[in-house]
XYZ file of C-alpha atoms in Angstrom:
357
model
C -184.890 -180.761 -87.648
C -185.952 -184.305 -87.162
C -184.203 -185.220 -89.681
C -180.956 -185.034 -87.791
C -179.530 -188.248 -87.443
C -178.557 -189.204 -83.361
C -175.161 -188.540 -82.507
C -173.167 -191.155 -80.123
C -173.124 -190.164 -76.938
C -174.698 -187.279 -77.123
C -178.535 -186.595 -76.804
C -179.379 -183.818 -78.570
C -179.751 -183.898 -82.144
C -178.718 -180.730 -83.069
C -178.727 -177.023 -81.134
C -182.004 -174.574 -81.727
C -180.937 -171.108 -82.135
C -180.220 -169.064 -78.750
C -183.608 -166.947 -78.135
C -181.529 -163.981 -76.244
C -179.385 -163.448 -79.972
C -180.053 -160.516 -82.167
C -179.813 -162.387 -85.204
C -180.088 -166.016 -86.297
C -178.048 -167.566 -88.933
C -179.877 -169.905 -91.296
C -178.335 -172.346 -94.443
C -179.641 -171.379 -97.688
C -179.430 -174.091 -100.504
C -178.531 -171.747 -103.386
C -177.057 -174.243 -105.950
C -173.075 -174.107 -105.261
C -171.746 -176.245 -103.678
C -170.880 -176.455 -99.884
C -168.831 -177.909 -97.412
C -170.635 -179.096 -94.505
C -169.697 -177.256 -91.177
C -168.792 -181.051 -89.187
C -171.248 -181.172 -85.702
C -169.158 -180.353 -82.627
C -168.780 -183.432 -79.987
C -166.200 -183.083 -77.617
C -166.948 -181.111 -74.507
C -165.420 -178.291 -73.873
C -165.192 -176.547 -70.011
C -165.017 -172.881 -69.310
C -165.153 -171.540 -65.741
C -166.992 -168.430 -63.937
C -165.866 -166.405 -61.002
C -169.018 -167.215 -59.654
C -170.840 -163.752 -58.001
C -172.901 -165.622 -55.688
C -173.671 -169.307 -54.164
C -176.924 -169.374 -53.208
C -179.932 -169.728 -55.675
C -183.315 -168.643 -54.053
C -186.386 -169.378 -55.315
C -190.578 -169.154 -54.032
C -192.128 -172.312 -55.988
C -194.881 -173.993 -54.043
C -193.998 -177.008 -55.920
C -190.565 -177.698 -54.590
C -189.622 -178.798 -51.328
C -186.669 -176.599 -50.664
C -186.252 -172.176 -50.957
C -182.721 -172.096 -51.700
C -180.134 -174.595 -54.017
C -176.548 -174.947 -54.830
C -175.203 -175.269 -58.401
C -171.273 -176.154 -59.152
C -172.031 -176.566 -62.771
C -173.613 -174.861 -65.767
C -174.208 -177.322 -68.521
C -174.200 -181.022 -68.135
C -172.429 -183.531 -69.977
C -175.355 -186.648 -69.048
C -177.197 -185.078 -71.988
C -180.590 -185.543 -70.837
C -182.525 -185.115 -73.636
C -185.702 -184.186 -71.060
C -183.815 -181.971 -69.213
C -185.849 -178.984 -68.197
C -182.695 -176.609 -67.276
C -181.617 -176.451 -70.987
C -182.616 -173.459 -71.310
C -180.021 -171.585 -69.021
C -177.608 -172.169 -71.397
C -179.264 -169.822 -73.074
C -178.227 -166.976 -71.106
C -175.004 -167.569 -71.038
C -175.042 -167.090 -75.239
C -175.141 -170.246 -75.505
C -177.678 -172.616 -77.176
C -179.910 -175.498 -75.242
C -179.277 -178.055 -77.554
C -175.586 -179.811 -77.845
C -173.842 -176.322 -75.932
C -176.194 -177.726 -73.029
C -174.334 -180.640 -73.345
C -170.529 -180.114 -74.115
C -170.288 -176.767 -73.419
C -170.138 -176.417 -69.683
C -168.990 -173.765 -67.545
C -167.555 -174.205 -63.653
C -168.432 -171.921 -61.344
C -165.248 -171.053 -59.321
C -165.256 -169.620 -56.120
C -168.497 -170.774 -54.617
C -167.369 -171.439 -50.898
C -165.936 -168.083 -50.698
C -169.041 -166.733 -51.902
C -171.185 -169.326 -49.612
C -169.273 -168.577 -47.147
C -170.495 -164.528 -47.253
C -173.993 -165.758 -47.563
C -174.354 -167.977 -45.045
C -171.921 -165.553 -42.745
C -174.823 -162.544 -43.121
C -177.255 -161.421 -40.027
C -180.085 -162.193 -41.316
C -179.563 -165.581 -42.815
C -182.348 -168.946 -41.267
C -180.779 -171.794 -41.540
C -182.733 -174.381 -43.247
C -182.235 -177.199 -46.208
C -180.101 -176.457 -49.349
C -180.852 -178.866 -52.222
C -177.640 -179.643 -54.579
C -178.633 -179.220 -57.165
C -181.051 -177.463 -58.193
C -180.672 -177.134 -61.751
C -178.178 -179.335 -63.217
C -176.474 -182.446 -61.414
C -173.186 -182.289 -59.247
C -171.721 -185.675 -60.041
C -172.049 -184.852 -64.191
C -168.728 -186.572 -65.025
C -166.915 -183.092 -64.685
C -166.543 -183.494 -60.824
C -164.394 -186.690 -61.116
C -161.872 -183.894 -62.499
C -162.924 -181.047 -60.492
C -163.885 -181.448 -56.862
C -166.542 -178.959 -56.606
C -168.916 -180.518 -54.948
C -166.889 -182.925 -52.551
C -165.031 -179.363 -51.253
C -169.187 -178.103 -50.785
C -169.945 -181.599 -48.787
C -166.976 -180.716 -46.872
C -167.634 -176.998 -45.958
C -171.227 -177.146 -45.152
C -170.240 -180.330 -43.010
C -168.060 -177.797 -41.294
C -170.930 -175.138 -41.113
C -172.985 -177.931 -39.282
C -175.652 -176.971 -41.976
C -178.496 -179.680 -43.553
C -178.661 -180.039 -47.088
C -180.485 -182.238 -49.730
C -179.376 -183.796 -52.874
C -180.415 -185.210 -56.521
C -178.268 -187.211 -58.149
C -178.669 -190.057 -60.957
C -174.543 -191.040 -61.259
C -172.379 -193.324 -59.084
C -169.803 -191.149 -58.878
C -171.791 -188.930 -55.068
C -170.268 -192.857 -53.658
C -167.043 -191.412 -53.907
C -167.854 -188.950 -51.319
C -169.587 -191.689 -49.067
C -167.495 -190.741 -45.401
C -168.140 -186.786 -45.638
C -172.400 -188.205 -46.022
C -171.389 -191.010 -44.037
C -171.020 -188.193 -41.219
C -173.125 -185.556 -42.705
C -176.047 -188.304 -42.222
C -174.907 -189.424 -37.996
C -175.622 -185.204 -37.509
C -179.412 -185.699 -39.402
C -177.931 -183.116 -41.723
C -178.311 -185.061 -45.156
C -181.067 -187.058 -47.277
C -180.080 -188.030 -50.738
C -182.450 -188.705 -53.940
C -181.199 -190.997 -56.590
C -183.414 -190.384 -59.905
C -184.071 -193.338 -61.934
C -185.912 -193.257 -65.342
C -186.095 -196.593 -67.127
C -184.420 -200.020 -66.267
C -184.117 -200.267 -69.952
C -180.158 -200.161 -70.523
C -181.501 -199.153 -74.745
C -183.617 -197.213 -73.730
C -181.011 -195.182 -71.126
C -178.666 -195.040 -73.808
C -180.219 -192.202 -75.474
C -182.687 -190.858 -72.994
C -179.337 -190.257 -70.979
C -176.825 -190.975 -72.984
C -174.146 -190.119 -70.233
C -175.495 -190.810 -67.221
C -175.324 -193.681 -65.060
C -177.005 -197.064 -65.778
C -179.836 -197.946 -64.755
C -178.286 -201.596 -62.862
C -174.956 -198.759 -61.275
C -178.380 -195.841 -59.737
C -179.504 -199.526 -57.571
C -176.541 -200.212 -56.293
C -175.583 -196.501 -55.615
C -179.271 -196.935 -53.592
C -178.516 -199.834 -51.579
C -174.489 -198.404 -51.676
C -175.954 -195.221 -49.648
C -178.415 -197.509 -47.593
C -175.954 -199.655 -46.288
C -174.627 -196.947 -44.898
C -176.648 -195.146 -43.153
C -177.043 -192.047 -45.365
C -181.189 -191.767 -45.447
C -181.781 -192.209 -49.446
C -184.767 -192.670 -51.746
C -185.854 -192.355 -55.369
C -186.908 -189.692 -57.799
C -189.111 -191.141 -60.375
C -188.645 -188.699 -62.869
C -189.131 -187.940 -65.570
C -192.762 -190.317 -66.208
C -192.925 -189.964 -70.177
C -196.283 -191.092 -71.163
C -195.820 -193.488 -73.584
C -192.355 -194.539 -73.001
C -191.742 -195.135 -69.732
C -194.486 -194.683 -67.795
C -195.009 -198.400 -67.585
C -192.025 -198.633 -65.923
C -193.517 -196.589 -63.041
C -194.117 -199.927 -60.600
C -191.105 -201.878 -61.683
C -188.902 -198.601 -61.063
C -190.182 -198.076 -57.616
C -190.083 -201.830 -56.315
C -186.291 -201.655 -57.906
C -185.831 -198.983 -55.969
C -187.253 -200.679 -52.593
C -185.649 -203.624 -52.609
C -182.287 -201.669 -52.642
C -183.081 -199.752 -50.132
C -184.747 -196.988 -50.536
C -187.466 -195.790 -48.028
C -188.928 -192.933 -49.775
C -190.184 -191.936 -53.284
C -191.785 -189.002 -55.494
C -192.247 -188.766 -59.069
C -192.138 -185.689 -61.501
C -194.013 -185.797 -65.424
C -192.266 -184.972 -67.762
C -191.990 -181.305 -68.007
C -190.864 -179.574 -71.899
C -190.291 -175.688 -71.165
C -189.462 -173.653 -74.176
C -186.333 -174.939 -76.611
C -186.811 -178.188 -74.424
C -190.173 -178.769 -76.537
C -188.453 -179.502 -79.752
C -185.496 -180.819 -79.408
C -187.715 -183.805 -77.553
C -190.023 -184.071 -80.274
C -187.086 -184.073 -82.703
C -185.644 -186.893 -80.498
C -188.361 -188.954 -80.808
C -188.970 -188.751 -84.810
C -184.934 -189.922 -84.914
C -185.150 -192.505 -81.742
C -189.079 -193.623 -81.711
C -190.435 -192.397 -85.266
C -193.248 -195.069 -84.325
C -194.122 -193.680 -81.285
C -193.446 -190.492 -81.579
C -196.869 -188.628 -81.934
C -198.614 -190.887 -79.665
C -196.429 -189.505 -76.624
C -196.751 -185.823 -77.521
C -200.314 -186.975 -78.317
C -200.258 -188.224 -74.508
C -198.681 -185.389 -73.355
C -200.692 -182.620 -74.193
C -203.576 -184.917 -72.890
C -201.552 -184.307 -69.523
C -200.484 -180.538 -70.115
C -203.809 -178.908 -71.556
C -203.938 -179.310 -75.248
C -200.160 -177.823 -74.963
C -196.670 -179.035 -75.020
C -196.012 -177.513 -71.248
C -197.923 -176.043 -68.851
C -195.554 -174.098 -66.351
C -198.640 -173.018 -63.776
C -198.020 -173.229 -59.798
C -199.177 -176.825 -58.953
C -199.390 -178.477 -62.797
C -195.683 -177.479 -64.219
C -195.064 -181.425 -61.879
C -197.999 -183.686 -62.613
C -199.658 -182.620 -65.498
C -203.665 -182.282 -65.297
C -206.232 -185.539 -67.078
C -207.375 -188.061 -66.795
C -203.918 -189.449 -67.950
C -202.166 -187.651 -64.868
C -204.636 -188.417 -62.636
C -204.460 -192.285 -63.307
C -200.489 -191.760 -63.134
C -201.071 -190.358 -59.289
C -203.112 -193.274 -58.567
C -200.893 -195.935 -59.488
C -197.448 -193.840 -57.375
C -199.252 -193.745 -54.861
C -200.988 -197.654 -54.900
C -196.855 -198.783 -55.556
C -195.916 -197.229 -52.475
C -198.312 -198.112 -49.967
C -197.685 -201.767 -51.172
C -194.211 -201.596 -51.114
C -194.258 -199.607 -47.687
C -192.602 -196.123 -49.218
C -193.418 -192.881 -47.571
C -193.500 -194.260 -44.330
C -194.112 -192.419 -41.253
C -190.624 -193.680 -39.993
C -188.921 -192.771 -42.744
C -190.799 -189.098 -43.185
C -190.019 -188.273 -40.108
C -185.739 -188.918 -40.811
C -186.088 -186.662 -44.108
C -186.718 -184.256 -41.059
C -183.144 -182.839 -41.048
C -181.657 -180.740 -38.071
C -180.893 -176.818 -38.715
C -180.708 -176.792 -34.559
C -177.024 -176.942 -35.038
C -175.624 -174.562 -37.886
C -172.749 -172.734 -36.756
C -172.083 -169.342 -39.046
C -168.708 -170.039 -40.521
C -165.929 -167.462 -39.992
C -165.583 -165.067 -42.368
C -163.085 -165.233 -44.891
C -159.780 -162.850 -42.552
C -161.519 -163.240 -39.407
C -157.852 -162.200 -37.445
C -159.156 -164.909 -34.566
C -160.323 -167.604 -36.516
């Protein structure tokens, strides 16, 4: 699929087969003329009545054990997105389908209310979103994330939030109120300061400048904010690591994290096709460095390895990150202490239909 041209405004260059489908269709040239099927580019939105709200995990690599995802699929179209393979569970492709056929999870507040009211529920921070960006363009129309923030504020329930969208500033009133009660911290994802690379890598996400302005606006509003330099792509973006951290610090971030590029399942072939389409001169080098960080494979899913990799190159990245943070004053004790959110103020919501509500 590496010979397919890139599509303007989209990350993936094609739709790989759904790995759960019982059959596959392949075009075969039999010598007869065939009209080419146009590639779908329009964004289609469907609704799914949510049967549950919280997704739980026991991963030692993650700083949270529960997350909440208002949407399936993401129009940002980031080619590297580790969530792409999840679209196959909905009988859709992790390729163009992931960024053009989106699913809104309706009724999330009602499901969340039920789950928070359960007798055995223990309050710990909820992460928005663990899978796809809760502030992707669709949020401007649907407002699901804002509704969830308002509900969590009413319950005094703490949350963490990771996004690469400037749309988060729409909800600055709620975030400020949450921050005043030590109920929220935000991480703004940064990948590259190169606008051309960003447009190819994350075609419908906010520009680097807009993300830095978002960090500044959150910090000035008193909302604890840091940056997540992710993913770091060897041979493509790794040279920007210190510059990204410096720009985030100047904008007001006081904490930072990083993650190595992850290429689970179909993401590996999609990313390689993207490299061949946009950076054919660097494709072999990038994949070679990735395999050096993954024990010779494109991806290593083991806990403790999947986020940071291993080997000489991965260790060098970790050392560079640590040195830059020390130099810039990131991840200092006061900032880390401020990240500790308050779980003591949580008050379970009244069950829906309570006569005494």
